[in-house]
Short mmCIF file of C-alpha atoms and ligand atoms in Angstrom, two decimals:
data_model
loop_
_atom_site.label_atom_id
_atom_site.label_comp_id
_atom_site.label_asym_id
_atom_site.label_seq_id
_atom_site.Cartn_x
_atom_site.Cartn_y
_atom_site.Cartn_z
CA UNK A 1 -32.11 23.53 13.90
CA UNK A 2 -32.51 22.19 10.30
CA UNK A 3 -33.71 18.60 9.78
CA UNK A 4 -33.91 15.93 6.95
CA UNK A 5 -36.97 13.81 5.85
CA UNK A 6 -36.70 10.32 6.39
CA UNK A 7 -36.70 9.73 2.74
CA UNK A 8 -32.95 12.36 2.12
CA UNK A 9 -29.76 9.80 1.20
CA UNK A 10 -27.43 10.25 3.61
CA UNK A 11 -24.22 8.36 1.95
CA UNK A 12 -20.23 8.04 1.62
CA UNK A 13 -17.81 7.59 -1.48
CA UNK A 14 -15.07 5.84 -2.94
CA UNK A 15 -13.62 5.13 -6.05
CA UNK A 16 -12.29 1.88 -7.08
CA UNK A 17 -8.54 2.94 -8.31
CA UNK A 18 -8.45 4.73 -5.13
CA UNK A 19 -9.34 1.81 -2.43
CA UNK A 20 -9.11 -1.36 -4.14
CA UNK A 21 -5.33 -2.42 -4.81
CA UNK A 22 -5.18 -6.10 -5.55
CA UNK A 23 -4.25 -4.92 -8.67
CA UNK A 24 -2.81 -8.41 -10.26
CA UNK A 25 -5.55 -9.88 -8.57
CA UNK A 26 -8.71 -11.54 -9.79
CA UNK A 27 -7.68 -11.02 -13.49
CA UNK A 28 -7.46 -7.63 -13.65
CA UNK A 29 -5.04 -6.24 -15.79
CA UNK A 30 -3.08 -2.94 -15.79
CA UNK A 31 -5.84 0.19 -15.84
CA UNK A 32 -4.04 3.76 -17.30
CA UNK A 33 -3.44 4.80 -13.33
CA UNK A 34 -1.47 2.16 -13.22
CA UNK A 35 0.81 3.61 -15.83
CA UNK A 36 0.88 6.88 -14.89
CA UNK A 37 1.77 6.43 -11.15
CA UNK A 38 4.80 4.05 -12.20
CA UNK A 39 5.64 6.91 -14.69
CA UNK A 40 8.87 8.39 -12.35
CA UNK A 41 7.38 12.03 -11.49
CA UNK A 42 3.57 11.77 -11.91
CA UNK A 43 2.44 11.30 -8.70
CA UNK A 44 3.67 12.46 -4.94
CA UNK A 45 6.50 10.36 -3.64
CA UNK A 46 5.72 7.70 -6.46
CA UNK A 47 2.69 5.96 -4.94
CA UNK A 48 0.66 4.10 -6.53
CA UNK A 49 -2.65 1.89 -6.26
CA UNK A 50 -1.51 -1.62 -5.77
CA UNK A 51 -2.17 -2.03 -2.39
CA UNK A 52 -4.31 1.50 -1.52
CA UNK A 53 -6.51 0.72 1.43
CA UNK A 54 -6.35 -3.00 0.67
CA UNK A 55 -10.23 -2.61 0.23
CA UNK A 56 -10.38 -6.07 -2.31
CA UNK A 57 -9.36 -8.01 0.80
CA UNK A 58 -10.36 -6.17 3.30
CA UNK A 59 -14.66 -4.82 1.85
CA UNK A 60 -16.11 -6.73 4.59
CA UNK A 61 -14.11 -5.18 7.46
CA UNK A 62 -14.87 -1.84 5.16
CA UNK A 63 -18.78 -2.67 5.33
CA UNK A 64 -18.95 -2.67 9.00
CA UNK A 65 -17.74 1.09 9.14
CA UNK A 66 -20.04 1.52 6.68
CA UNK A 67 -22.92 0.14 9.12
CA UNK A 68 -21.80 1.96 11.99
CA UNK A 69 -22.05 5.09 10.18
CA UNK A 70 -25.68 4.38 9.49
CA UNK A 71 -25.79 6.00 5.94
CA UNK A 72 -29.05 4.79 3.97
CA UNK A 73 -26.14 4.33 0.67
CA UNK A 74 -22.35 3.54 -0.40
CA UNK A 75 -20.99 5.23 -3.50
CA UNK A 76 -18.50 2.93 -5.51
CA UNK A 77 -16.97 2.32 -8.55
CA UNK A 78 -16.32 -0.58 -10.91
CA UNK A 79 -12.93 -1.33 -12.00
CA UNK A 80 -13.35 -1.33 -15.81
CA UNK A 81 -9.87 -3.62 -16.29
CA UNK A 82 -11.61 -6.29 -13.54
CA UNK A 83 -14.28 -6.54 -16.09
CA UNK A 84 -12.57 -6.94 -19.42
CA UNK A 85 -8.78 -7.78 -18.70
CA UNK A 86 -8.58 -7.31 -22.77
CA UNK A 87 -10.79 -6.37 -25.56
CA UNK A 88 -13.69 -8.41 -25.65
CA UNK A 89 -12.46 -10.80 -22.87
CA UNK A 90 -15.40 -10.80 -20.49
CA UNK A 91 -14.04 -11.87 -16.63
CA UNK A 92 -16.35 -13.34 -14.63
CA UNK A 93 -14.39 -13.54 -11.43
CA UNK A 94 -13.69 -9.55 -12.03
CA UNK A 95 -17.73 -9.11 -11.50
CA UNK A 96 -18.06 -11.76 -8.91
CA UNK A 97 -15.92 -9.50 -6.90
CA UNK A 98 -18.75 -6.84 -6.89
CA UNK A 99 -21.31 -9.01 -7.06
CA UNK A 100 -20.53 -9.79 -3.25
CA UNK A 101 -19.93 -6.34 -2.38
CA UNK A 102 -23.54 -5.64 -3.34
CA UNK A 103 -25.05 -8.41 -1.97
CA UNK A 104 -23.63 -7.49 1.18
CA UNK A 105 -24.16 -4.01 1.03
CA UNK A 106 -27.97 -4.74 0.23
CA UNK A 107 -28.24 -7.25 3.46
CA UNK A 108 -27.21 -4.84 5.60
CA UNK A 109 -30.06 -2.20 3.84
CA UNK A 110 -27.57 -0.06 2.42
CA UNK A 111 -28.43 0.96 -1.31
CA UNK A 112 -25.16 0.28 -3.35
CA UNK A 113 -24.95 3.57 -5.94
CA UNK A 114 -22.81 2.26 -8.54
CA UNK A 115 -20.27 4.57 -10.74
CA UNK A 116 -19.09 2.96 -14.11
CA UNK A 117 -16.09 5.08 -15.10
CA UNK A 118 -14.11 6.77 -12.27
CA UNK A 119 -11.08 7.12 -14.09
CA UNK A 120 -9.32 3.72 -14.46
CA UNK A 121 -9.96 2.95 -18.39
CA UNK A 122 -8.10 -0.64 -18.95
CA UNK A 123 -4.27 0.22 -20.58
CA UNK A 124 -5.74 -2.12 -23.84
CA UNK A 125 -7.96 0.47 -24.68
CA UNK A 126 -5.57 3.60 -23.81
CA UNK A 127 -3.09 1.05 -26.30
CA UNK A 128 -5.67 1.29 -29.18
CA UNK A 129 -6.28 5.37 -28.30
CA UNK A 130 -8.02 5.35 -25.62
CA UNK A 131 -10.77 8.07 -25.34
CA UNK A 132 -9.23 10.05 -28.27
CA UNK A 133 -10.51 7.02 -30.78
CA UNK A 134 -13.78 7.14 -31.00
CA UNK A 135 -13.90 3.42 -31.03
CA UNK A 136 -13.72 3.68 -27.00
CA UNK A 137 -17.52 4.93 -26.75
CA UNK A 138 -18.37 1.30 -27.82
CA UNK A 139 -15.79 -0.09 -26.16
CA UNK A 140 -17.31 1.58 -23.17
CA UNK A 141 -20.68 0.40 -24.17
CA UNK A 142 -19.43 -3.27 -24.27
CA UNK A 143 -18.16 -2.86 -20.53
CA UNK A 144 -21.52 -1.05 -19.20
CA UNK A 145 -23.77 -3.53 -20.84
CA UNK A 146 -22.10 -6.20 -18.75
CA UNK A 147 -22.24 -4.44 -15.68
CA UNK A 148 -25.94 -3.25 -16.15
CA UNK A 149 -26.91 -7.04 -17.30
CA UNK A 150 -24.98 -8.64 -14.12
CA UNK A 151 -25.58 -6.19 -11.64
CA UNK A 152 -29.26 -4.19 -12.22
CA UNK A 153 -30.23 -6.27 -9.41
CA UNK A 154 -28.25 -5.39 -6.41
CA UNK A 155 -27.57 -1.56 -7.23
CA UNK A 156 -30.17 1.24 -6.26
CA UNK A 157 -28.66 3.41 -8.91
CA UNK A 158 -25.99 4.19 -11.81
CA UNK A 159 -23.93 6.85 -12.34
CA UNK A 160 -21.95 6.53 -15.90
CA UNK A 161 -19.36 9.14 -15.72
CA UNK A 162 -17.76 10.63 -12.49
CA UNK A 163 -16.50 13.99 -13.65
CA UNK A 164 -15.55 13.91 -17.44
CA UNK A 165 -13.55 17.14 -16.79
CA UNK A 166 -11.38 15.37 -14.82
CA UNK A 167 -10.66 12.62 -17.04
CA UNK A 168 -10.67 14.59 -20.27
CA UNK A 169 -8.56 17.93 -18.74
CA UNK A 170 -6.59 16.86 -16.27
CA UNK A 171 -5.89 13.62 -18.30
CA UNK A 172 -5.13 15.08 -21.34
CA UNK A 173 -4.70 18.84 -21.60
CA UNK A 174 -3.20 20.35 -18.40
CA UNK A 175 -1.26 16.34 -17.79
CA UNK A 176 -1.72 15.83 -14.26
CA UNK A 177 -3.76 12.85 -14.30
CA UNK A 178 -3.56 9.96 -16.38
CA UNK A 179 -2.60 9.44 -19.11
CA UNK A 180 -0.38 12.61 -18.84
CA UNK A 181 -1.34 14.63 -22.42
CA UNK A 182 -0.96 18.24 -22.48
CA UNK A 183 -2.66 18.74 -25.94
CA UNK A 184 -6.16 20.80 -26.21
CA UNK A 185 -6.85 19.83 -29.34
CA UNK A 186 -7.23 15.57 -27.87
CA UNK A 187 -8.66 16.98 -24.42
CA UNK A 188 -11.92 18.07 -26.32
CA UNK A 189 -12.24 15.00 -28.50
CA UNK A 190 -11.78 12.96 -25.10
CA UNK A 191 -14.05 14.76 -23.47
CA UNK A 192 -16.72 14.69 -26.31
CA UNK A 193 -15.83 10.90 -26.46
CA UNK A 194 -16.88 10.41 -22.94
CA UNK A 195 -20.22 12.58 -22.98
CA UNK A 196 -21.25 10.37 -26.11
CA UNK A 197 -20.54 7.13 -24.26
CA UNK A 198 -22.76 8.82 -21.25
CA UNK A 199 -26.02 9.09 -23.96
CA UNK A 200 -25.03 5.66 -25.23
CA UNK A 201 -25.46 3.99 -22.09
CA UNK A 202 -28.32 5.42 -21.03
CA UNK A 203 -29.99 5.04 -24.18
CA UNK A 204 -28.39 1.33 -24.08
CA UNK A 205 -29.89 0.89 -20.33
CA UNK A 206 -33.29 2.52 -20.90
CA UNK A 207 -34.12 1.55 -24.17
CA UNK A 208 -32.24 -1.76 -24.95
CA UNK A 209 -32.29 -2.85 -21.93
CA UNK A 210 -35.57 -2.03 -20.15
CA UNK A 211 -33.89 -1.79 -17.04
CA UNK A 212 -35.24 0.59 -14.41
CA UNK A 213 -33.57 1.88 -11.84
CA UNK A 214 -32.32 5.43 -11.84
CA UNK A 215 -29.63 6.11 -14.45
CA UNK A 216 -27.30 9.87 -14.48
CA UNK A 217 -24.08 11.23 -14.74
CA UNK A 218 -21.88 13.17 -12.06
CA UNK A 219 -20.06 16.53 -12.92
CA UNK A 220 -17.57 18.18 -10.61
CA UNK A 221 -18.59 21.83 -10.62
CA UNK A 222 -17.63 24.77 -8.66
CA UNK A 223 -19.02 28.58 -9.54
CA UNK A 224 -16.34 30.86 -10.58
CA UNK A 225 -15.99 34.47 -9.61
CA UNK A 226 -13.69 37.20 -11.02
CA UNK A 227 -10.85 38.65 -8.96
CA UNK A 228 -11.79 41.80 -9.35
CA UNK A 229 -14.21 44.16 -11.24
CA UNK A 230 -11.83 44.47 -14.28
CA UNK A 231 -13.40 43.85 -17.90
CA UNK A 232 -10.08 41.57 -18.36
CA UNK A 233 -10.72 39.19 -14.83
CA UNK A 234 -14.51 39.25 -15.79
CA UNK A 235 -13.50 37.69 -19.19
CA UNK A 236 -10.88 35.17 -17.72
CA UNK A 237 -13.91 34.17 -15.29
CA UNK A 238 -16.45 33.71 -18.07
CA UNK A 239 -13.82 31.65 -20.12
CA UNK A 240 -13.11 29.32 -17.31
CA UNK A 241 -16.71 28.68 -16.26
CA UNK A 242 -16.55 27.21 -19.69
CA UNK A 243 -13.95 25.37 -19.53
CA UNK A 244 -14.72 23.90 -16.23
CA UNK A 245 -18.39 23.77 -15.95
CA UNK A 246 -20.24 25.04 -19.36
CA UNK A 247 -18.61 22.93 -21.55
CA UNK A 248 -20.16 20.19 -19.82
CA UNK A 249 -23.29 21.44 -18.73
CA UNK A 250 -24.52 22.80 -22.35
CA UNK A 251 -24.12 19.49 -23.93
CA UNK A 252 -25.80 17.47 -21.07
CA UNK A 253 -28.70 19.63 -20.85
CA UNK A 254 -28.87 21.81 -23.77
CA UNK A 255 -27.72 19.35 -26.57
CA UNK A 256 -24.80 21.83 -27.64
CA UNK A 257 -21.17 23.00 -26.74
CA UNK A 258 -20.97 26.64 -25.65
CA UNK A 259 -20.42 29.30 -28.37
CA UNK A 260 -17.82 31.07 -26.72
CA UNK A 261 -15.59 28.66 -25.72
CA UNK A 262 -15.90 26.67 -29.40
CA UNK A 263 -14.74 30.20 -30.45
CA UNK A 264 -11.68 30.59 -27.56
CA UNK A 265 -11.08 26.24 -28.43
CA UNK A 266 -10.90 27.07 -32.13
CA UNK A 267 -7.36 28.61 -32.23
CA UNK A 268 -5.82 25.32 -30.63
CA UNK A 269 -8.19 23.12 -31.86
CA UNK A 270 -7.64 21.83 -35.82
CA UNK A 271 -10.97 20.66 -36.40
CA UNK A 272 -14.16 19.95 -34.66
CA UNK A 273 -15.47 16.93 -36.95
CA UNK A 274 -15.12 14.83 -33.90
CA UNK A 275 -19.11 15.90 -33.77
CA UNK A 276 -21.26 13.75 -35.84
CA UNK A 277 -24.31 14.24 -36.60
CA UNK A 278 -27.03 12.93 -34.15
CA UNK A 279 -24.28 13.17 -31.32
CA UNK A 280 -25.57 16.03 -29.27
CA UNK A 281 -29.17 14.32 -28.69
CA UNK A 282 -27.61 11.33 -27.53
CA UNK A 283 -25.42 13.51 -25.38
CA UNK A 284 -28.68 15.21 -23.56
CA UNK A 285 -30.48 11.94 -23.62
CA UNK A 286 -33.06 12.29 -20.34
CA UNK A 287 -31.68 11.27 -17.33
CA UNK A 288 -33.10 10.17 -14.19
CA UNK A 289 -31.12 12.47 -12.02
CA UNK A 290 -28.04 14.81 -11.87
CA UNK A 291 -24.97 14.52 -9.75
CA UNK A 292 -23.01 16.87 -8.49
CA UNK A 293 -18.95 16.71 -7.13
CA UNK A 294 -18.90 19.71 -5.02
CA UNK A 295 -15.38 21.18 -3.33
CA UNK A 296 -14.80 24.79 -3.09
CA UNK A 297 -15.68 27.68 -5.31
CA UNK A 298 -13.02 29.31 -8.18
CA UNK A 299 -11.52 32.54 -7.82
CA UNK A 300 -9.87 33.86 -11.29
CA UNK A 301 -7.97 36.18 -12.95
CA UNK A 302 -6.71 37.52 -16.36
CA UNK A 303 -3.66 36.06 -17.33
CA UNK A 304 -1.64 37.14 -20.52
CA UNK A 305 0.69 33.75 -20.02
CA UNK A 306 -1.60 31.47 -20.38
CA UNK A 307 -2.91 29.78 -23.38
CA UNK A 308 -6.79 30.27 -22.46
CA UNK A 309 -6.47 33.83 -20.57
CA UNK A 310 -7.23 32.59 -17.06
CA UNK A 311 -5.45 31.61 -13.79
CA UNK A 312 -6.57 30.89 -10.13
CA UNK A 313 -6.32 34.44 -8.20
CA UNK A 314 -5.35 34.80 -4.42
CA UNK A 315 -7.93 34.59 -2.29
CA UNK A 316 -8.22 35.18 1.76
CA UNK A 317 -11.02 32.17 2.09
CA UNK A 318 -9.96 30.14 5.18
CA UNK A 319 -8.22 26.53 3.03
CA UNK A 320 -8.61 23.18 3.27
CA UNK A 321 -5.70 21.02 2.75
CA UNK A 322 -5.66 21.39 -0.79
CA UNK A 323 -5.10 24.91 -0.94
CA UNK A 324 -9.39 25.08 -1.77
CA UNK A 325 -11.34 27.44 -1.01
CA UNK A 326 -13.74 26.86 2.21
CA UNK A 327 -17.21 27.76 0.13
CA UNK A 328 -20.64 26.61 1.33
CA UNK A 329 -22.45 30.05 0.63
CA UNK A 330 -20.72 29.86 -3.12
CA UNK A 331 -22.16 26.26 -2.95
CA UNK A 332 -25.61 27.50 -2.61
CA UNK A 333 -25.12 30.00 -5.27
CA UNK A 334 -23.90 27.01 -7.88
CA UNK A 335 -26.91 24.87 -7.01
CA UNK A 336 -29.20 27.56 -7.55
CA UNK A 337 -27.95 28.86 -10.63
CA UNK A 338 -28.16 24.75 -11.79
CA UNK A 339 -31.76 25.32 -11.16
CA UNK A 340 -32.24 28.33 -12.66
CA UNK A 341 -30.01 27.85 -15.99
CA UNK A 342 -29.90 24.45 -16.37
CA UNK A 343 -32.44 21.23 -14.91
CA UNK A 344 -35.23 20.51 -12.71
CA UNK A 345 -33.83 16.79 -12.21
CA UNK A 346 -33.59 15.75 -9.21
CA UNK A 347 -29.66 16.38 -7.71
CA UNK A 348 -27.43 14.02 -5.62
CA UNK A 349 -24.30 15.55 -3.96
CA UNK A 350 -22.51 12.66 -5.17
CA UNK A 351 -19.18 13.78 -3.58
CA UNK A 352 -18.50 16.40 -0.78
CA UNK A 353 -15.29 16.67 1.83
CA UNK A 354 -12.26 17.84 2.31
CA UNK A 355 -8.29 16.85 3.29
CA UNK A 356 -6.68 17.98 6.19
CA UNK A 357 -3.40 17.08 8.21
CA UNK A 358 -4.87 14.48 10.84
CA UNK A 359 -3.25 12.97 13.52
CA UNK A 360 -3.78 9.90 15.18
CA UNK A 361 -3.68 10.16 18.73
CA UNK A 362 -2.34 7.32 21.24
CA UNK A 363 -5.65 6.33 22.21
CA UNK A 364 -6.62 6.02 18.16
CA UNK A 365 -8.79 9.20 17.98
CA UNK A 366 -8.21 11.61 14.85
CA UNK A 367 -9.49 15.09 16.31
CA UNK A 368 -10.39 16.24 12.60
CA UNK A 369 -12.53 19.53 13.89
CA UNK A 370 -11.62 21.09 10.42
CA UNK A 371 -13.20 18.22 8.90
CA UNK A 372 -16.41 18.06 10.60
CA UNK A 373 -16.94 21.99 10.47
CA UNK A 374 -16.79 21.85 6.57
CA UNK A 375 -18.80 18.93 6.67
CA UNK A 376 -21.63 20.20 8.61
CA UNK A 377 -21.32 23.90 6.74
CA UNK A 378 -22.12 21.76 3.78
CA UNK A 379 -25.07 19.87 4.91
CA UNK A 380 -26.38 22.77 6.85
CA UNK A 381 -26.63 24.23 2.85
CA UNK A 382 -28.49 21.26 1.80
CA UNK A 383 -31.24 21.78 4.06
CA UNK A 384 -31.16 25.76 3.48
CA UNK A 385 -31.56 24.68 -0.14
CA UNK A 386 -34.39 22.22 0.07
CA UNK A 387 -36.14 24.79 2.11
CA UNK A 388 -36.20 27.02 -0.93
CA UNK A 389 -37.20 24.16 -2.93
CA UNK A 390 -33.85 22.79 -4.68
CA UNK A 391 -35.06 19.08 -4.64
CA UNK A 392 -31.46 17.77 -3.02
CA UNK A 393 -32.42 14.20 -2.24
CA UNK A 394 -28.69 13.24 -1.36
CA UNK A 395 -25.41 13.83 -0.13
CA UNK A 396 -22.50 12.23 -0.22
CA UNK A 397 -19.22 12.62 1.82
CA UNK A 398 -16.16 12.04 0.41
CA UNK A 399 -14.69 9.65 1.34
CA UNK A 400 -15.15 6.57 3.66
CA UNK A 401 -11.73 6.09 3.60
CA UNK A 402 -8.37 7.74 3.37
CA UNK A 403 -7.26 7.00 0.00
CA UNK A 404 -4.92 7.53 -3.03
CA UNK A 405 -5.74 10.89 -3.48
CA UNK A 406 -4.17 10.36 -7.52
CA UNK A 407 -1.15 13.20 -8.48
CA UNK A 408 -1.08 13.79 -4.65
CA UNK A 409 -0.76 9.97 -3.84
CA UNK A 410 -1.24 9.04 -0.20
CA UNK A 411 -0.60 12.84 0.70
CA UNK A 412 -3.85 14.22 1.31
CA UNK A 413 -6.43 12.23 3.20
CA UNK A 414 -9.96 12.90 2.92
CA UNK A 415 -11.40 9.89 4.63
CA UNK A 416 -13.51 10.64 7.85
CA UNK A 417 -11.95 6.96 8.43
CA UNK A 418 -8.01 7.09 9.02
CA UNK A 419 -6.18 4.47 7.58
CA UNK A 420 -2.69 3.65 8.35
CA UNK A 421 -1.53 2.53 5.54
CA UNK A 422 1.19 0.47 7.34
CA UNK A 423 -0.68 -2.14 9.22
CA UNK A 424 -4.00 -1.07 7.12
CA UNK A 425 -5.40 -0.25 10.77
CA UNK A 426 -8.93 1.57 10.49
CA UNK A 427 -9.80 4.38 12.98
CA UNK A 428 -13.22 6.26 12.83
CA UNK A 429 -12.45 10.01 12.85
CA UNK A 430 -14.20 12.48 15.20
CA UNK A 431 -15.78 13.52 11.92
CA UNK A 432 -17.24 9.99 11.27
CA UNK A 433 -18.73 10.05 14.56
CA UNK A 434 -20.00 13.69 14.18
CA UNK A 435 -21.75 12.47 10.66
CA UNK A 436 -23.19 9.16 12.17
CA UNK A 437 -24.83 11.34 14.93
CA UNK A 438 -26.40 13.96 12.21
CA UNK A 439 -27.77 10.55 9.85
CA UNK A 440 -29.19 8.59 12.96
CA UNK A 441 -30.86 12.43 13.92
CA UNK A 442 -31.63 13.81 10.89
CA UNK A 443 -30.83 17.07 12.37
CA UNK A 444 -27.94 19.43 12.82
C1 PNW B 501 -12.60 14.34 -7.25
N1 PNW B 501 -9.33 19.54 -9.36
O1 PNW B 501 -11.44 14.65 -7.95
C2 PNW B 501 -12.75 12.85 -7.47
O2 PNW B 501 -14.00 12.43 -7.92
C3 PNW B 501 -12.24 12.02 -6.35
O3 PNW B 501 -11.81 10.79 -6.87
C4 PNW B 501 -11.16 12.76 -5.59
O4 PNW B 501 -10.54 11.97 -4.61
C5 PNW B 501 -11.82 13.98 -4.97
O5 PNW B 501 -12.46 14.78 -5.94
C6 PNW B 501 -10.88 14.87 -4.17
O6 PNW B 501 -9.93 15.47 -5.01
C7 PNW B 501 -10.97 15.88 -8.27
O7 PNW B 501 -8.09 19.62 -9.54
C8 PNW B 501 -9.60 16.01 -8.48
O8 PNW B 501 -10.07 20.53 -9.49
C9 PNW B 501 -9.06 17.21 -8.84
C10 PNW B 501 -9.89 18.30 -9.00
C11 PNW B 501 -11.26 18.19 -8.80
C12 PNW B 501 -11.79 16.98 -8.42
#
């Protein structure tokens, strides 16, 4: 039997693109997901955010699943666009809306862990370049200085960035999240953009600001193995455990891009003068503590077709709903190698879980064995991990709700809550039950 310390974060996630709606509501203006998923093709079966799970309206009823969980935390996001509707426009009623959330959340004792950018940069900033200008690092700045003045108070801790890979890659090289670029040569200037805006804000929070509470940034990693023995599927693994995970991890915590992949960038990339000097201290600025989006692990292969010489590979791993790879032993591995290669910080699974198909039976139980199983595989890691020393002081599951799941709309649900997104009915899952059990124990 494995057990947790009293003192281990047991929490859930959300996003605020991804629960909210409300999205003419309160102020807020049009955020570059709200683009996208009106763009005709973009996202499964055209969905879109502006009514999600309803949680604007609905964060009290929201809050009570949250207390009958029993997790010690709640991960959310701020809506950037809620904030400042346009440039410079501050919006009061935008914070107020958060404001209560916390409040509430810290009544009940649950520690509100607060992420500034999950995705949803305002459409007047993508209008002015969004995270290709450079300007967008203060305009970033102007938005987290807000929300750290406001809000210090009522939030246990502050993520700045939830997986820049996301944003910068998927948003603007391979075009399957918004804004929809497929160009390289942007992708790396966004993504530089947003580690810069990381350093900035914690310099801004720490320094500036004398604030206090603990300050990091979450990356979504997964370790990446080769296909097969082959020289060729070795080098298509090493090239995309730099695009996926080095490129972010060198920066963060070694204060410089990767060799390698500057030198595999450099043929599609005209110029890398987006780096000014002083940049990559700011970027590897000490943090408080490091967070870490874990799914499945990568399995790749040489590929002559594609531009950067990798693809995924087959694998025979049993699948989640996604088509991912069901990984907790590759999980270790990562968070090991993390250790080894990269930080003593502190780490905080900031996001862990899987989709499956669920049904919802007559009597409004979701039998979601899948579910729990990769849940507890995961946090039967954690305490492997710990035992060996690896200084995990929390986990998150992902996600309190069933959500907009982005590209795949309202496709793929992760919650361990079902939501019908008809009557915007709420039904703990058997998973939700399972997890309560192992957070009120502190055993599995
Ligand atoms: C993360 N990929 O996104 C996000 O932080 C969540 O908002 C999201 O709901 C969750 O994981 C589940 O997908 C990712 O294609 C989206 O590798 C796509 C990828 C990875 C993470």
């Amino acid at each position: 039997m494995q057990t947790f310390s009293k003192d281990f974060i047991f929490g859930t996630a959300t996003s605020s693109y991804q629960i909210e709606g409300a999205a003419n509501e309160g102020g807020r203006t049009p955020s570059i997901w709200d683009e996208f998923s009106k763009t005709p093709g973009k996202v499964w079966n055209g969905d879109t955010g502006d009514v999600a799970c309803d949680h604007y309206h609905r964060f009290e009823e929201d809050i009570e699943i949250i207390k009958a969980l029993g997790v010690d935390s709640y991960r959310f996001s701020i809506a950037w666009p809620r904030i400042f509707p346009s440039e410079g426009q501050y919006n009061p009623e935008g914070m107020e809306f958060y404001k209560k959330l916390a409040k509430k959340l810290n009544d009940a004792g649950i520690k509100p862990f607060v992420t500034l950018y999950h995705w949803d940069m305002p459409k007047w900033a993508y209008d002015k370049g969004g995270w290709v200008n450079r300007d967008s690092v203060q305009w970033f700045l102007d938005y987290a200085e807000k929300c750290f003045e406001e809000l210090d108070d009522l939030v246990s801790m502050w993520i700045t960035h939830n997986e820049p890979w996301c944003a910068a890659l998927l948003g603007y090289y391979e075009g399957v999240h918004a804004p929809g670029h497929m160009n390289l040569d942007e992708a790396v200037r966004v993504s530089h953009h947003l580690l810069l805006s990381h350093g900035k804000a914690v310099e801004l929070y720490k320094n500036q600001l004398h604030l206090t509470k603990p300050i990091g940034i979450t990356l979504n990693l997964s370790p990446v193995y080769p296909a097969s023995e082959r020289v060729e599927d070795e080098l298509a693994a090493n090239n995309y455990d730099g695009y996926l995970n080095r490129w972010f991890l060198d920066p963060v915590f070694k204060a410089s891009y990767p060799k390698d992949m500057m030198n595999l960038y450099s043929k599609q990339v005209s110029s890398f003068d987006f780096i000014q000097e002083g940049d990559m201290g700011t970027i590897a600025t000490s943090c408080d503590f490091f967070g870490i989006n874990f799914y499945n692990r990568a399995l790749i292969r040489y590929s002559t077709t594609s531009p950067l010489l990798f693809e995924p590979a087959e694998s025979d791993y049993p699948k989640t709903g996604m088509g991912w790879d069901v990984s907790p032993n590759e999980f270790k591995e990562l968070i090991r190698t993390l250790r080894r290669d990269f930080t003593d910080l502190p780490m905080y699974i900031t996001e862990n879980g899987a989709a499956f198909q669920d049904v919802l039976e007559e009597d409004g139980t979701v039998k979601d064995v899948e579910r729990r199983e990769y849940m507890e595989q995961h946090i039967e890691a954690i305490a492997f991990l710990n035992e060996e020393g690896m200084n995990i002081r929390g986990y998150y599951l992902w996600s309190l709700l069933d959500n907009f799941e982005w590209a795949f709309g309202y496709d793929k649900r992760f919650g361990i809550t079902y939501v019908d997104f008809q009557t915007q009915k709420r039904y703990m899952k058997d998973s939700a039950k399972r997890y309560a059990e192992i957070v009120h124990s502190r055993q599995l």
